XYZ file of C-alpha atoms in Angstrom:
617
model
C 6.695 4.504 -4.849
C 5.329 1.265 -6.817
C 3.669 -1.317 -4.933
C 0.545 -2.975 -3.646
C -1.965 -0.915 -1.419
C -5.599 -1.104 -0.485
C -7.817 -2.202 2.643
C -9.225 -5.416 3.630
C -12.039 -6.160 5.999
C -10.899 -8.209 9.058
C -14.503 -9.270 10.029
C -15.609 -12.466 8.475
C -18.210 -11.910 5.885
C -18.252 -8.144 6.243
C -18.658 -5.889 3.291
C -16.854 -2.857 2.562
C -18.503 0.609 2.076
C -17.723 1.185 -1.983
C -17.600 4.876 -1.695
C -14.949 4.353 1.396
C -12.864 2.003 -0.552
C -12.969 4.099 -3.452
C -12.122 7.081 -1.576
C -9.160 5.205 0.203
C -7.774 3.877 -3.013
C -7.685 7.336 -4.701
C -6.203 9.211 -1.704
C -3.562 6.390 -1.079
C -2.509 6.545 -5.122
C -2.215 9.999 -5.055
C 0.154 10.040 -2.161
C 2.109 7.250 -3.630
C 2.323 8.466 -7.227
C 5.661 10.456 -7.065
C 5.779 10.177 -11.024
C 3.127 10.945 -13.602
C 4.038 7.776 -15.696
C 3.114 5.304 -13.151
C 0.413 2.499 -14.200
C -2.369 2.461 -11.900
C -4.543 -0.926 -11.601
C -7.457 -1.590 -9.169
C -9.695 -3.962 -7.953
C -12.871 -3.088 -5.473
C -14.580 -6.002 -4.422
C -16.649 -4.402 -1.669
C -18.978 -7.121 -1.420
C -16.199 -9.465 -0.855
C -14.541 -7.155 1.577
C -11.424 -5.922 -0.099
C -10.189 -3.219 -2.454
C -6.576 -3.789 -3.845
C -4.449 -1.690 -6.164
C -1.159 -1.376 -7.562
C 1.280 1.134 -8.890
C 3.877 0.062 -11.307
C 6.546 1.811 -13.638
C 5.597 2.227 -17.013
C 8.545 0.478 -18.135
C 8.274 -2.553 -15.900
C 4.542 -3.425 -15.405
C 5.290 -6.891 -14.044
C 2.653 -9.568 -13.650
C -0.890 -9.345 -15.280
C -3.644 -7.800 -13.086
C -6.489 -10.061 -12.321
C -9.537 -9.268 -14.263
C -13.064 -8.849 -12.776
C -14.361 -11.898 -14.119
C -11.635 -14.057 -12.464
C -12.207 -12.182 -9.619
C -15.729 -13.340 -9.322
C -15.282 -16.879 -10.841
C -12.421 -17.872 -8.426
C -12.671 -18.789 -4.969
C -8.642 -17.676 -4.651
C -7.339 -14.311 -5.798
C -3.570 -13.474 -6.193
C -1.993 -9.981 -6.389
C 1.532 -9.446 -7.017
C 4.165 -6.890 -7.388
C 7.710 -7.189 -7.826
C 9.766 -9.971 -9.802
C 9.885 -13.683 -9.051
C 13.107 -15.623 -10.113
C 11.484 -19.177 -9.675
C 7.944 -20.723 -11.188
C 5.742 -18.907 -9.145
C 2.711 -20.056 -11.132
C 3.527 -23.570 -10.220
C 3.813 -22.629 -6.522
C 0.734 -20.551 -6.423
C -1.295 -23.199 -7.978
C -5.333 -23.371 -7.011
C -4.962 -26.571 -4.786
C -2.427 -24.953 -2.414
C -4.369 -21.597 -2.549
C -7.562 -23.502 -1.378
C -5.676 -24.652 1.784
C -4.957 -21.197 2.974
C -4.112 -20.173 5.566
C -2.387 -23.208 6.552
C -0.494 -23.437 3.335
C 0.942 -20.065 3.314
C 4.056 -20.513 5.081
C 5.134 -23.406 2.674
C 4.067 -21.218 -0.379
C 5.912 -18.338 0.543
C 9.031 -20.093 1.638
C 9.295 -21.632 -1.943
C 8.988 -18.313 -3.721
C 12.067 -16.501 -4.623
C 12.515 -13.028 -5.668
C 11.751 -9.224 -4.945
C 8.057 -9.073 -4.193
C 5.042 -8.312 -2.174
C 1.874 -10.243 -2.649
C -1.622 -10.404 -1.398
C -3.469 -14.125 -1.262
C -7.049 -14.359 -0.707
C -9.524 -17.339 -0.327
C -12.842 -15.959 0.053
C -14.559 -19.266 1.485
C -12.635 -19.133 4.380
C -12.134 -15.538 4.560
C -8.476 -15.770 4.755
C -6.059 -13.060 3.512
C -2.216 -13.239 3.668
C -0.191 -9.982 2.825
C 3.621 -11.023 2.646
C 6.843 -9.655 1.352
C 9.893 -11.424 0.223
C 12.730 -12.667 2.648
C 14.602 -9.215 2.931
C 11.441 -6.941 2.517
C 12.657 -5.349 -0.696
C 8.816 -4.445 -1.848
C 7.896 -2.809 1.420
C 4.466 -2.944 3.042
C 3.317 -1.105 5.993
C 0.081 -1.798 7.651
C -2.588 -0.542 10.231
C -6.006 -1.596 11.608
C -8.924 0.721 12.225
C -12.574 0.072 12.886
C -12.243 -3.534 11.628
C -10.433 -2.819 8.379
C -6.789 -3.442 7.533
C -5.160 -0.899 5.557
C -1.632 -1.532 3.819
C 0.588 0.328 1.625
C 4.207 0.403 0.383
C 4.651 4.207 2.169
C 3.543 5.297 5.505
C 2.538 8.780 4.308
C -0.254 6.616 2.249
C -1.644 5.240 5.251
C -1.829 8.605 6.993
C -4.064 9.888 4.199
C -6.704 7.230 5.045
C -6.237 6.331 8.735
C -9.479 7.402 10.725
C -7.886 6.691 14.332
C -5.859 9.248 16.530
C -2.429 9.493 15.147
C 0.106 9.375 17.639
C 4.037 9.441 17.666
C 5.675 5.956 18.560
C 7.527 6.561 21.740
C 9.783 3.506 20.957
C 10.559 4.355 17.881
C 11.852 8.099 18.059
C 14.766 7.465 20.557
C 15.955 4.693 18.449
C 15.978 6.892 15.256
C 17.846 9.599 17.470
C 20.441 7.124 19.008
C 20.844 4.876 16.009
C 20.010 6.938 13.009
C 17.126 4.401 11.784
C 14.534 2.457 12.981
C 14.335 -1.130 13.952
C 13.044 -3.809 11.379
C 9.227 -3.204 11.963
C 8.917 0.306 13.478
C 7.590 3.297 12.068
C 7.182 6.747 13.744
C 3.740 6.378 14.318
C 2.462 4.129 16.987
C -0.374 2.649 15.048
C 1.621 1.690 11.875
C 3.998 -1.204 11.443
C 6.510 -2.203 8.712
C 6.262 -5.901 7.531
C 9.697 -7.372 7.863
C 11.463 -9.316 5.297
C 10.408 -13.128 5.637
C 7.066 -12.305 7.438
C 3.326 -12.279 6.444
C 0.174 -10.825 7.983
C -2.661 -13.351 8.002
C -6.311 -12.374 8.758
C -8.365 -15.278 9.505
C -11.460 -15.623 11.748
C -11.553 -11.980 12.576
C -8.032 -11.983 13.976
C -4.861 -10.261 12.422
C -1.725 -12.153 13.416
C 1.901 -11.656 12.092
C 4.029 -14.500 11.445
C 7.312 -15.579 10.361
C 7.645 -18.019 7.421
C 11.521 -17.474 7.083
C 14.376 -16.046 9.138
C 17.912 -15.040 8.529
C 19.679 -16.964 11.155
C 23.326 -17.360 10.381
C 25.210 -20.106 11.848
C 22.534 -22.603 12.021
C 24.042 -24.893 9.524
C 24.706 -27.864 9.070
C 28.392 -27.387 7.960
C 29.004 -30.010 5.631
C 31.528 -28.136 3.254
C 35.090 -27.109 3.198
C 36.332 -23.427 2.614
C 37.068 -24.094 -0.935
C 33.631 -25.769 -1.563
C 31.787 -22.870 -0.070
C 33.892 -20.435 -2.013
C 33.182 -22.192 -5.360
C 29.416 -22.376 -4.543
C 29.423 -18.641 -3.655
C 31.183 -17.752 -7.086
C 28.521 -19.767 -8.822
C 25.534 -18.197 -7.139
C 27.122 -14.858 -7.736
C 27.370 -15.455 -11.267
C 23.789 -16.589 -11.593
C 22.407 -13.565 -9.791
C 24.257 -10.948 -11.643
C 23.387 -12.654 -15.007
C 19.474 -12.892 -14.035
C 19.361 -9.383 -12.718
C 21.207 -7.646 -15.655
C 18.865 -8.788 -18.363
C 18.997 -5.556 -20.129
C 22.476 -3.879 -20.152
C 21.791 -0.801 -22.063
C 18.836 0.206 -19.735
C 20.914 -0.811 -16.390
C 23.009 1.123 -14.352
C 25.756 -0.599 -11.738
C 26.375 1.730 -8.620
C 30.261 1.414 -8.641
C 32.292 2.310 -5.527
C 35.936 1.624 -4.672
C 34.923 -0.940 -2.158
C 34.538 -4.729 -2.171
C 30.726 -5.198 -2.545
C 30.190 -3.578 -6.035
C 33.165 -5.458 -7.346
C 31.277 -8.721 -7.024
C 28.400 -7.255 -8.760
C 30.564 -5.961 -11.665
C 32.794 -9.209 -11.903
C 29.496 -11.017 -12.371
C 28.161 -8.589 -14.989
C 31.405 -8.666 -16.770
C 31.151 -12.491 -16.894
C 27.610 -12.448 -18.108
C 28.582 -10.051 -20.870
C 31.370 -11.914 -22.136
C 34.223 -9.625 -20.699
C 32.364 -6.889 -22.740
C 32.971 -3.876 -20.350
C 31.908 -1.340 -22.894
C 28.358 -2.634 -22.892
C 28.086 -2.219 -19.010
C 26.885 1.205 -17.518
C 28.364 2.122 -14.152
C 27.767 5.351 -11.985
C 29.855 6.619 -9.126
C 29.567 10.131 -7.224
C 31.499 12.400 -4.508
C 32.656 15.710 -3.911
C 35.014 15.376 -6.666
C 36.669 12.430 -8.829
C 40.243 13.339 -8.084
C 40.390 12.690 -4.504
C 43.070 10.245 -4.271
C 42.024 6.876 -2.519
C 38.202 7.936 -2.537
C 35.555 5.664 -3.909
C 35.040 8.046 -7.112
C 38.578 7.947 -7.750
C 38.999 3.998 -7.387
C 35.586 3.579 -9.533
C 37.500 5.538 -12.251
C 40.436 3.431 -12.387
C 38.002 0.328 -12.406
C 36.104 1.833 -15.156
C 39.519 2.486 -17.201
C 40.727 -0.733 -16.603
C 37.708 -2.773 -17.917
C 36.459 0.101 -20.376
C 33.110 0.405 -18.757
C 30.662 3.295 -19.884
C 31.121 5.139 -16.863
C 29.601 8.458 -15.397
C 30.668 10.397 -12.485
C 28.132 12.824 -10.677
C 29.435 15.457 -8.443
C 27.425 15.754 -5.053
C 27.465 19.685 -4.510
C 26.773 21.162 -1.043
C 24.184 23.758 -1.964
C 20.276 23.670 -2.136
C 20.520 21.614 1.143
C 17.044 22.678 2.219
C 15.068 21.378 -0.799
C 17.216 18.330 -1.334
C 16.769 17.215 2.262
C 13.125 18.163 2.549
C 12.280 16.048 -0.655
C 14.302 13.079 0.256
C 13.014 12.886 3.920
C 9.469 13.517 2.557
C 9.918 10.272 0.393
C 11.471 8.174 3.188
C 9.013 9.136 5.644
C 11.683 9.887 8.169
C 12.431 6.425 8.658
C 16.159 6.974 8.727
C 18.703 10.014 8.822
C 19.790 9.015 5.177
C 18.177 12.359 3.975
C 20.406 14.521 6.281
C 23.619 12.833 5.181
C 22.879 11.982 1.682
C 20.263 14.837 0.451
C 21.880 15.089 -3.194
C 21.494 11.250 -4.120
C 17.925 11.644 -5.321
C 18.910 14.660 -7.660
C 21.616 12.309 -9.183
C 19.083 9.640 -9.522
C 16.818 11.921 -11.427
C 19.682 12.611 -13.947
C 20.142 9.057 -14.274
C 16.641 8.127 -15.156
C 16.492 11.320 -17.435
C 19.151 9.441 -19.440
C 16.783 6.583 -20.169
C 17.950 4.022 -17.550
C 15.093 1.841 -15.973
C 17.030 -0.513 -13.533
C 19.599 0.039 -11.268
C 22.037 -2.584 -9.470
C 22.776 -2.033 -5.794
C 25.327 -3.621 -3.451
C 23.783 -4.155 -0.239
C 24.814 -7.360 1.399
C 25.169 -9.529 4.544
C 28.064 -11.257 3.817
C 29.630 -10.511 7.543
C 29.829 -7.203 9.682
C 33.300 -6.612 10.655
C 35.207 -8.935 13.116
C 34.506 -10.912 16.160
C 32.421 -9.945 19.154
C 32.076 -11.418 22.399
C 28.628 -10.700 23.859
C 25.372 -9.825 22.667
C 26.078 -6.093 23.797
C 28.843 -5.990 21.633
C 26.865 -7.460 18.797
C 24.485 -4.366 19.137
C 27.257 -1.764 19.587
C 29.233 -3.152 16.289
C 25.969 -2.953 14.314
C 25.036 0.552 15.734
C 22.268 -0.123 17.907
C 21.941 1.182 21.319
C 19.409 3.055 23.807
C 19.264 6.727 23.848
C 19.403 6.670 27.773
C 23.531 6.956 27.689
C 23.876 9.671 25.212
C 24.468 12.945 27.270
C 23.996 15.261 24.254
C 20.353 14.382 24.080
C 20.210 14.549 27.933
C 20.672 18.333 27.152
C 18.633 18.824 24.013
C 15.705 16.923 25.094
C 13.303 18.219 28.008
C 13.877 16.232 31.109
C 10.282 14.494 30.865
C 10.749 12.984 27.453
C 14.383 11.911 27.893
C 13.420 9.973 30.749
C 10.203 8.600 28.945
C 12.129 7.960 25.755
C 15.314 6.298 27.549
C 12.627 3.884 29.046
C 10.825 3.211 26.007
C 14.126 2.809 23.971
C 15.168 0.369 26.604
C 11.974 -1.636 25.849
C 12.859 -1.822 22.264
C 16.495 -2.732 22.772
C 15.056 -5.634 25.134
C 12.924 -6.948 22.579
C 15.616 -6.882 20.308
C 17.925 -8.520 22.469
C 14.990 -11.283 22.909
C 15.151 -11.944 19.329
C 18.733 -13.006 19.366
C 18.740 -14.701 22.495
C 20.622 -18.101 22.502
C 22.592 -17.163 19.751
C 26.423 -16.891 19.230
C 27.648 -13.357 19.591
C 29.239 -13.254 16.252
C 26.075 -14.919 14.721
C 23.933 -12.568 16.667
C 25.700 -9.708 15.151
C 25.145 -10.709 11.610
C 21.502 -11.458 12.310
C 20.940 -7.992 13.846
C 22.778 -6.429 11.028
C 20.505 -8.299 8.424
C 17.173 -7.801 10.282
C 17.576 -4.283 11.569
C 20.581 -2.272 9.892
C 20.005 -3.672 6.240
C 16.076 -3.502 6.655
C 15.845 -0.272 8.790
C 18.522 1.790 7.355
C 19.604 0.715 3.828
C 16.132 -0.101 2.714
C 15.216 3.351 3.271
C 17.913 4.557 1.084
C 16.645 2.096 -1.465
C 12.874 3.415 -1.199
C 13.843 6.618 -3.349
C 15.636 4.526 -5.845
C 12.382 2.574 -6.193
C 10.329 5.826 -6.813
C 12.366 6.042 -10.134
C 13.764 2.514 -11.138
C 13.586 -1.237 -10.998
C 15.750 -1.659 -8.102
C 17.583 -4.993 -7.585
C 20.220 -6.240 -4.925
C 22.021 -8.690 -6.569
C 23.969 -9.880 -3.686
C 20.675 -10.251 -1.290
C 19.427 -12.928 -3.907
C 17.483 -15.965 -2.054
C 19.980 -18.477 -3.130
C 22.783 -16.309 -1.568
C 20.813 -15.773 1.865
C 20.072 -19.408 2.010
C 23.631 -20.230 1.350
C 24.982 -18.053 3.998
C 22.957 -19.974 6.534
C 25.369 -22.834 6.104
C 28.631 -20.560 6.499
C 30.579 -20.659 9.618
C 31.120 -17.439 11.259
C 34.912 -17.705 10.940
C 34.036 -17.352 7.153
C 31.927 -14.488 7.529
C 34.340 -12.259 9.671
C 35.531 -9.327 7.653
C 33.504 -10.988 4.673
C 36.498 -13.158 4.247
C 34.679 -16.018 2.255
C 33.014 -13.066 -0.110
C 36.319 -11.416 -0.482
C 38.079 -14.752 -1.682
C 35.140 -15.495 -3.981
C 35.228 -12.212 -5.652
C 39.114 -12.437 -6.166
C 38.915 -16.032 -7.527
C 35.959 -14.987 -9.884
C 37.638 -12.161 -11.441
C 41.355 -12.115 -10.459
C 42.341 -8.784 -12.391
C 40.213 -6.736 -10.048
C 42.470 -7.560 -7.316
C 45.047 -5.008 -9.266
C 43.146 -2.142 -8.198
C 43.078 -1.232 -4.572
C 40.282 -0.775 -2.239
C 39.165 2.736 -1.575
C 40.539 4.489 1.691
C 37.715 7.150 2.130
C 34.199 7.887 0.604
C 35.099 11.121 -0.815
C 31.749 12.666 0.548
C 30.847 15.665 2.488
C 32.296 16.321 6.099
C 28.906 17.572 7.445
C 30.506 18.540 10.771
C 32.546 21.041 8.835
C 29.635 22.060 6.653
C 27.678 22.877 10.265
C 30.740 24.958 11.583
C 31.237 27.200 8.510
C 28.973 29.421 6.437
C 27.224 26.995 4.371
C 23.762 26.173 2.801
C 23.427 23.508 5.679
C 24.162 25.858 8.616
C 21.945 28.546 7.243
C 19.051 25.815 7.233
C 19.686 24.514 10.559
C 19.497 27.706 12.161
C 16.336 28.553 10.374
C 15.069 25.286 11.915
C 16.246 25.946 15.390
C 14.590 29.349 15.309
C 11.334 27.984 14.066
C 9.078 28.828 17.159
C 5.895 27.523 15.525
C 7.368 23.811 15.297
C 5.420 21.466 17.643
C 8.838 19.528 18.050
C 9.451 21.807 20.825
C 7.289 20.155 23.218
C 9.869 17.373 23.170
C 13.342 19.342 22.586
C 14.416 22.199 24.533
C 15.004 25.134 21.941
C 17.548 27.024 23.893
C 19.543 23.628 24.534
C 19.268 22.863 20.800
C 20.589 26.388 20.090
C 23.547 25.774 22.497
C 24.595 22.748 20.775
C 24.650 24.317 17.515
C 26.233 27.515 18.567
C 29.098 25.659 20.134
C 29.980 24.082 17.142
C 31.482 27.131 15.909
C 33.802 27.400 18.912
C 35.208 24.181 17.677
C 38.197 24.984 15.307
C 38.092 23.248 11.926
C 40.450 20.523 11.560
C 43.867 21.457 9.623
C 45.998 19.228 7.663
C 48.457 18.918 10.387
C 45.667 18.104 13.331
C 44.339 15.572 10.471
C 47.428 13.708 10.310
C 47.821 13.656 14.321
C 44.244 12.196 14.437
C 45.202 9.490 11.698
C 48.502 8.722 13.563
C 46.695 8.343 16.686
C 44.247 6.327 15.341
C 46.767 3.921 13.647
C 48.774 3.538 17.080
C 45.387 2.818 18.817
C 44.361 0.351 16.201
C 47.747 -1.426 16.434
C 47.412 -1.695 20.244
C 43.861 -2.944 20.008
C 44.957 -5.737 17.655
C 46.963 -7.214 20.311
C 44.210 -7.143 22.953
C 41.148 -7.881 20.669
C 38.536 -8.768 23.603
C 39.678 -5.732 25.624
C 39.682 -3.548 22.885
C 35.994 -4.505 21.903
C 34.741 -3.858 25.458
C 36.231 -0.784 25.351
C 34.622 0.202 21.910
C 31.226 -1.001 23.363
C 31.432 1.117 26.294
C 32.454 4.189 24.582
C 29.686 3.635 22.037
C 26.845 3.850 24.294
C 27.529 7.525 25.235
C 29.544 8.851 22.222
C 27.921 11.084 19.625
C 29.182 14.118 17.624
C 27.331 17.312 18.075
C 26.585 17.251 14.255
C 25.361 13.757 14.210
C 22.706 14.538 16.985
C 21.731 17.904 15.220
C 21.209 16.166 11.943
C 19.052 13.613 13.410
C 17.092 16.324 15.152
C 16.684 17.686 11.823
C 15.236 14.538 10.150
C 12.842 14.181 13.228
C 11.668 17.798 13.236
C 10.866 17.809 9.585
C 8.963 14.720 9.689
C 7.115 15.792 12.546
C 6.134 19.153 11.167
C 5.421 17.695 7.829
C 3.395 14.560 8.714
C 2.228 14.920 12.578
C 1.598 18.564 13.108
C -1.026 19.051 10.039
C -3.211 16.129 11.801
C -2.952 18.055 15.196
C -1.454 14.917 16.889
C 1.757 14.299 18.601
């Protein structure tokens, strides 16, 4: 995908081998070039100890690349990728750059936008690698033999890394139990993701990761009324939509039947002067006529506001090809490829229609309701150790279930230390932003970034800073955001929210004759895979075969389930503390066989694709 990549000598005053630098840049560029129309710009300053390159979309080249004479003439060099929404030239002035590394946190905290950057001050041999507050332009990095390598995809690092490639024992159980990795994890033990709001500093021969900003909701100060906060949020939403739209004919808004995309649409309608016919929107699902689904409601919204709307059907065919291509692009960082394999095909269709930018609705306005302990906060966000999941105790070999349970516990303990001292509801929203949004949703964004200039309107820096001042009672169930959207564009309230996704039922797909079932069976019968060192083939096959013994749900049984859930929900609403405690306890062990099998599929494909060719595990 587009982004910054390269290598930097860690040792003060050390040169790089020019041939090694050129070879590394070439191999990383090849691994990252998923399209033929990317623009590649490189700077190899071997005597200064660095080689840095940038891949850009042809339609969105971005900032000027430093010229060779500028590199030689200046003590400070700046390499940028992405977009800034404030005056970055003023902030990145020569005087402040000359004060590196001490000035770096202040510089980065002032910058706003979606970016990654490298700052170099040669006299002090100070190097700063950084990403924006939400890590929207990813950087992964590793060190070997005194050289720091970095790139926007793990696979690019694997092409150049000279050390032994080992699986990360803390990350694998997190992937299997949670469906995504934690904020800084990769599946390779020596490689790290740079989380949002953080930087890597190289100085005096040392590498150090530091935080320059953190999303700590609830830190205050609380000086505004609910009405004042709502009006401020409306202003911020309008401004973010306006500056991210820029060129409506070339921009797509992903439109669902939910609340998040309505905030973006409301801002876009206002920015367009209520000219809905100038706005392009997209929805997808199994069918557009599933009553109450995202696509069904999106169609109603599009008709009501005369949007230029397109529906794309997700088809449960060609699963193997679609899954493998997506999982390759995402480096197995989450289970997104297993559950949403056809999105990439849809995105390619959108690209072929001439669109260059997509607006997406990831947000952090508040994740669900109240929690009363840190453990409940983790459960509500979907974070847990593999230890309590009985399905994996059967599927994994005893040695690895034991070792991965211990390693997963260590990862969870580190996560808990981050949120130590926070109020439970604040901790919940912190964990959501830091680990679920950046670990799961950003992996979904990565294959969009392969094709488009990708923007998250609801994660604008001004909105993130604003949310630090919003009390938890206004973040519960996104109440402040909900009220702001209703007040900003009241007629959107006339159309109800979706009540179902209208997407695939993967449990049913695994139980019946389907492309997924055939592919799963083929993978389980693959005796040459190195994954059987960790998983018991017979046990995995047993879980898979047991699915066919479960009857597919009929309409009457589905009705009974819905009625039962409604009754349980009503009872739980009367006793919220007890209900949350019960849900948390259940969550530690509950997992559907289809969910465990699909996550196994993600891990197996990643292992066979990236780890086995290196002869490592």
